[in-house]
Amino acid sequence: MGVCLIITLQKVIVENEAGLIMLLENKKQENTKQIQNYLQEVSQDLDSDIFVFSADITQSNVDFFIKEIRNFPKLKSNIVLILTTFGGDPDAAFRMAKFVKKNYKNFILFIFGYCKSAGTLLAIAANKIVMSDFGELGPLDIQVPKEGDLRRESGLNIQQSLKVIREEAPKIYSQCLFDILDLDPERETIPLKVVENLAVSIAIGLLKPISGQIDPARLGELDRQTRIAMEYGYRLNPNREKIIKRLTSDYPSHSFVIDYDEAQELFGDCVRKPTGAEYNLEKYIFDVVRQPVDFIGSIEKLLEKLSERKGDRNSESYNSSNHTFVQEDIKVVPPA
């Protein structure tokens, strides 16, 4: 009796496991078909091939990206580039944008996550920008090696220091001047010229610790790098000169968030929210496009890799707590 019961229970467990596997497989096929429908809808509506660039903008990564497009059977007139990056080399970003614009009629940029620094240069080049609630651009400032440090610094740092000096110097001078004059309201003891010279000396003394840290040669180097980014912007889209000037000088920090509303104010009607199919596509590939994961290639290649991983519940890289996969699992970029 006991043996029969055990055999019966084992049979039920096996049948349930087989049923669960079949259910998961059917669900995987349904999801794959659904996402393929979203992809087809976006591609047809925009008449676009769709590529993903989720990585730093470096010369080697851009070379890889160009090869991916050249090896892709071009089917559409336009291109959708889903770009996620913390920035990188402005020279590489310029090459990338020029190549895209030469090979496609319209360049449509999708921003579903970080698109900072050199990534903003691609936004300047784009004909249209589709930006979700998670998307953010950043100022068009250049990150350069920091003197005596392995870290990099923003070209905005010295600009902000100079701005402080320009704004504070006349304030300090005026305040000191009037404070000294208040000591001699009848102007009988201290000559006005002496008062003015004293106010100037105090203002210089207070601001000298800041100005003394600014190396003229370093200032020239950072200014040159900023000019390079501006000139690339003008060449990619000469109609956006005012936008480029704002992006290189009007923001206080490298990490400043330019969200959808501000992007629309900057770029105008070419910026819009994702449509239904575009929104659903973002949801499916969110883990890849929220922040860089070192994937470069066509959307078809990405969906194939994601479909394989999301259907494999036994994969060691699968995280059952949040139904995502280790980023190493989808890396498709050349080694540094």
Short mmCIF file of N, CA, C and O in Angstrom, two decimals, residues 233-295:
data_model
loop_
_atom_site.label_atom_id
_atom_site.label_comp_id
_atom_site.label_asym_id
_atom_site.label_seq_id
_atom_site.Cartn_x
_atom_site.Cartn_y
_atom_site.Cartn_z
N GLY A 233 29.28 69.70 -32.68
CA GLY A 233 27.84 69.94 -32.66
C GLY A 233 27.38 70.80 -33.83
O GLY A 233 26.38 70.49 -34.48
N TYR A 234 28.13 71.87 -34.11
CA TYR A 234 27.78 72.75 -35.23
C TYR A 234 27.83 72.00 -36.57
O TYR A 234 26.98 72.19 -37.44
N ARG A 235 28.81 71.11 -36.72
CA ARG A 235 28.95 70.37 -37.97
C ARG A 235 27.86 69.32 -38.13
O ARG A 235 27.41 69.03 -39.25
N LEU A 236 27.43 68.75 -37.02
CA LEU A 236 26.37 67.73 -37.10
C LEU A 236 25.00 68.35 -37.31
O LEU A 236 24.15 67.74 -37.95
N ASN A 237 24.79 69.52 -36.76
CA ASN A 237 23.49 70.18 -36.92
C ASN A 237 23.65 71.68 -36.72
O ASN A 237 23.44 72.21 -35.62
N PRO A 238 24.00 72.41 -37.78
CA PRO A 238 24.24 73.86 -37.67
C PRO A 238 23.00 74.65 -37.25
O PRO A 238 23.12 75.80 -36.82
N ASN A 239 21.81 74.05 -37.37
CA ASN A 239 20.59 74.75 -36.99
C ASN A 239 20.38 74.79 -35.48
O ASN A 239 19.44 75.43 -35.01
N ARG A 240 21.24 74.12 -34.73
CA ARG A 240 21.06 74.05 -33.28
C ARG A 240 22.18 74.78 -32.52
O ARG A 240 22.59 74.37 -31.45
N GLU A 241 22.64 75.88 -33.10
CA GLU A 241 23.75 76.62 -32.50
C GLU A 241 23.42 77.11 -31.09
O GLU A 241 24.23 76.98 -30.16
N LYS A 242 22.22 77.67 -30.91
CA LYS A 242 21.84 78.18 -29.59
C LYS A 242 21.75 77.06 -28.56
O LYS A 242 22.14 77.23 -27.40
N ILE A 243 21.23 75.91 -29.00
CA ILE A 243 21.12 74.76 -28.09
C ILE A 243 22.51 74.31 -27.66
O ILE A 243 22.74 74.01 -26.48
N ILE A 244 23.44 74.25 -28.61
CA ILE A 244 24.80 73.80 -28.32
C ILE A 244 25.47 74.73 -27.32
O ILE A 244 26.14 74.28 -26.37
N LYS A 245 25.30 76.03 -27.48
CA LYS A 245 25.89 76.99 -26.55
C LYS A 245 25.31 76.81 -25.15
O LYS A 245 26.04 76.89 -24.15
N ARG A 246 24.01 76.56 -25.07
CA ARG A 246 23.40 76.33 -23.75
C ARG A 246 23.94 75.05 -23.11
O ARG A 246 24.23 75.02 -21.92
N LEU A 247 24.08 74.02 -23.92
CA LEU A 247 24.53 72.73 -23.39
C LEU A 247 25.98 72.76 -22.92
O LEU A 247 26.39 71.95 -22.09
N THR A 248 26.77 73.69 -23.45
CA THR A 248 28.19 73.76 -23.06
C THR A 248 28.46 74.80 -21.98
O THR A 248 29.58 74.82 -21.44
N SER A 249 27.48 75.64 -21.64
CA SER A 249 27.81 76.72 -20.70
C SER A 249 26.75 77.01 -19.64
O SER A 249 27.06 77.66 -18.64
N ASP A 250 25.52 76.54 -19.82
CA ASP A 250 24.44 76.96 -18.92
C ASP A 250 24.15 76.01 -17.77
O ASP A 250 23.24 76.26 -16.98
N TYR A 251 24.90 74.93 -17.66
CA TYR A 251 24.59 73.94 -16.61
C TYR A 251 25.74 73.86 -15.61
O TYR A 251 26.91 73.93 -15.98
N PRO A 252 25.40 73.71 -14.31
CA PRO A 252 26.42 73.80 -13.26
C PRO A 252 27.28 72.57 -13.04
O PRO A 252 28.33 72.66 -12.43
N SER A 253 26.85 71.40 -13.55
CA SER A 253 27.64 70.19 -13.28
C SER A 253 27.50 69.18 -14.40
O SER A 253 26.52 69.21 -15.17
N HIS A 254 28.48 68.27 -14.45
CA HIS A 254 28.49 67.21 -15.46
C HIS A 254 27.29 66.27 -15.31
O HIS A 254 26.76 65.77 -16.29
N SER A 255 26.86 66.04 -14.07
CA SER A 255 25.79 65.08 -13.81
C SER A 255 24.39 65.69 -13.88
O SER A 255 23.40 64.99 -13.65
N PHE A 256 24.29 66.97 -14.19
CA PHE A 256 22.99 67.65 -14.20
C PHE A 256 22.00 66.90 -15.11
O PHE A 256 22.32 66.55 -16.24
N VAL A 257 20.81 66.69 -14.59
CA VAL A 257 19.80 65.91 -15.31
C VAL A 257 18.99 66.81 -16.24
O VAL A 257 18.34 67.75 -15.80
N ILE A 258 19.03 66.49 -17.53
CA ILE A 258 18.15 67.13 -18.51
C ILE A 258 17.06 66.12 -18.83
O ILE A 258 17.28 65.17 -19.58
N ASP A 259 15.90 66.30 -18.21
CA ASP A 259 14.81 65.34 -18.36
C ASP A 259 13.97 65.65 -19.59
O ASP A 259 14.32 66.53 -20.40
N TYR A 260 12.86 64.95 -19.72
CA TYR A 260 12.01 65.10 -20.91
C TYR A 260 11.56 66.54 -21.10
O TYR A 260 11.64 67.08 -22.21
N ASP A 261 11.06 67.16 -20.03
CA ASP A 261 10.53 68.52 -20.15
C ASP A 261 11.59 69.50 -20.61
O ASP A 261 11.35 70.34 -21.50
N GLU A 262 12.78 69.40 -20.01
CA GLU A 262 13.84 70.33 -20.41
C GLU A 262 14.37 70.01 -21.80
O GLU A 262 14.73 70.91 -22.56
N ALA A 263 14.42 68.73 -22.15
CA ALA A 263 14.85 68.35 -23.50
C ALA A 263 13.87 68.90 -24.53
O ALA A 263 14.30 69.37 -25.61
N GLN A 264 12.59 68.87 -24.22
CA GLN A 264 11.60 69.41 -25.15
C GLN A 264 11.74 70.93 -25.28
O GLN A 264 11.58 71.50 -26.36
N GLU A 265 12.07 71.58 -24.15
CA GLU A 265 12.31 73.02 -24.20
C GLU A 265 13.53 73.34 -25.06
O GLU A 265 13.54 74.31 -25.82
N LEU A 266 14.56 72.51 -24.95
CA LEU A 266 15.78 72.73 -25.73
C LEU A 266 15.60 72.43 -27.21
O LEU A 266 15.92 73.25 -28.07
N PHE A 267 15.09 71.22 -27.50
CA PHE A 267 15.06 70.72 -28.87
C PHE A 267 13.72 70.95 -29.58
O PHE A 267 13.63 70.75 -30.79
N GLY A 268 12.68 71.31 -28.84
CA GLY A 268 11.40 71.61 -29.47
C GLY A 268 10.57 70.39 -29.79
O GLY A 268 10.63 69.36 -29.11
N ASP A 269 9.81 70.49 -30.87
CA ASP A 269 8.83 69.47 -31.22
C ASP A 269 9.43 68.15 -31.69
O ASP A 269 8.71 67.16 -31.85
N CYS A 270 10.73 68.12 -31.91
CA CYS A 270 11.33 66.85 -32.35
C CYS A 270 11.44 65.85 -31.19
O CYS A 270 11.79 64.69 -31.40
N VAL A 271 11.14 66.30 -29.97
CA VAL A 271 11.17 65.41 -28.80
C VAL A 271 9.75 64.98 -28.46
O VAL A 271 8.84 65.80 -28.38
N ARG A 272 9.57 63.67 -28.27
CA ARG A 272 8.24 63.16 -27.90
C ARG A 272 8.38 61.96 -26.97
O ARG A 272 9.45 61.39 -26.82
N LYS A 273 7.25 61.56 -26.38
CA LYS A 273 7.19 60.38 -25.52
C LYS A 273 7.05 59.12 -26.38
O LYS A 273 6.59 59.19 -27.52
N PRO A 274 7.38 57.96 -25.83
CA PRO A 274 7.19 56.71 -26.58
C PRO A 274 5.71 56.41 -26.79
O PRO A 274 4.87 56.75 -25.96
N THR A 275 5.40 55.79 -27.93
CA THR A 275 4.04 55.32 -28.21
C THR A 275 3.82 53.98 -27.51
O THR A 275 4.72 53.48 -26.82
N GLY A 276 2.64 53.39 -27.72
CA GLY A 276 2.33 52.12 -27.05
C GLY A 276 3.32 51.02 -27.33
O GLY A 276 3.86 50.39 -26.41
N ALA A 277 3.61 50.76 -28.60
CA ALA A 277 4.54 49.68 -28.96
C ALA A 277 5.96 50.01 -28.50
O ALA A 277 6.69 49.13 -28.03
N GLU A 278 6.35 51.28 -28.62
CA GLU A 278 7.68 51.70 -28.17
C GLU A 278 7.81 51.57 -26.66
O GLU A 278 8.85 51.15 -26.15
N TYR A 279 6.74 51.91 -25.96
CA TYR A 279 6.74 51.78 -24.50
C TYR A 279 6.88 50.32 -24.07
O TYR A 279 7.63 50.00 -23.16
N ASN A 280 6.16 49.44 -24.75
CA ASN A 280 6.25 48.01 -24.42
C ASN A 280 7.62 47.43 -24.75
O ASN A 280 8.12 46.55 -24.05
N LEU A 281 8.22 47.93 -25.83
CA LEU A 281 9.57 47.50 -26.18
C LEU A 281 10.55 47.91 -25.09
O LEU A 281 11.42 47.14 -24.70
N GLU A 282 10.40 49.13 -24.58
CA GLU A 282 11.26 49.60 -23.49
C GLU A 282 11.11 48.70 -22.26
O GLU A 282 12.12 48.35 -21.63
N LYS A 283 9.90 48.34 -21.92
CA LYS A 283 9.68 47.49 -20.74
C LYS A 283 10.41 46.16 -20.86
O LYS A 283 10.99 45.66 -19.90
N TYR A 284 10.40 45.59 -22.08
CA TYR A 284 11.00 44.27 -22.27
C TYR A 284 12.52 44.31 -22.17
O TYR A 284 13.15 43.38 -21.65
N ILE A 285 13.13 45.39 -22.67
CA ILE A 285 14.60 45.47 -22.69
C ILE A 285 15.12 46.45 -21.63
O ILE A 285 16.27 46.89 -21.70
N PHE A 286 14.31 46.76 -20.64
CA PHE A 286 14.63 47.81 -19.67
C PHE A 286 15.99 47.61 -19.01
O PHE A 286 16.77 48.55 -18.84
N ASP A 287 16.31 46.36 -18.61
CA ASP A 287 17.57 46.10 -17.90
C ASP A 287 18.80 46.39 -18.74
O ASP A 287 19.89 46.58 -18.21
N VAL A 288 18.62 46.45 -20.04
CA VAL A 288 19.74 46.69 -20.95
C VAL A 288 19.88 48.17 -21.28
O VAL A 288 20.97 48.65 -21.56
N VAL A 289 18.75 48.90 -21.22
CA VAL A 289 18.77 50.28 -21.70
C VAL A 289 18.66 51.33 -20.60
O VAL A 289 18.73 52.52 -20.88
N ARG A 290 18.51 50.90 -19.36
CA ARG A 290 18.46 51.90 -18.27
C ARG A 290 19.85 52.45 -17.99
O ARG A 290 20.04 53.64 -17.78
N GLN A 291 20.85 51.57 -17.98
CA GLN A 291 22.23 51.99 -17.85
C GLN A 291 23.11 51.07 -18.70
O GLN A 291 22.69 49.97 -19.06
N PRO A 292 24.30 51.53 -19.07
CA PRO A 292 25.13 50.76 -20.02
C PRO A 292 25.48 49.37 -19.51
O PRO A 292 25.86 49.19 -18.36
N VAL A 293 25.33 48.35 -20.41
CA VAL A 293 25.66 46.97 -20.07
C VAL A 293 26.61 46.34 -21.07
O VAL A 293 26.79 45.13 -21.11
N ASP A 294 27.22 47.15 -21.92
CA ASP A 294 28.18 46.66 -22.92
C ASP A 294 27.52 45.76 -23.96
O ASP A 294 28.04 44.69 -24.27
N PHE A 295 26.41 46.22 -24.49
CA PHE A 295 25.80 45.54 -25.64
C PHE A 295 25.74 46.52 -26.80
O PHE A 295 25.27 47.66 -26.65
#
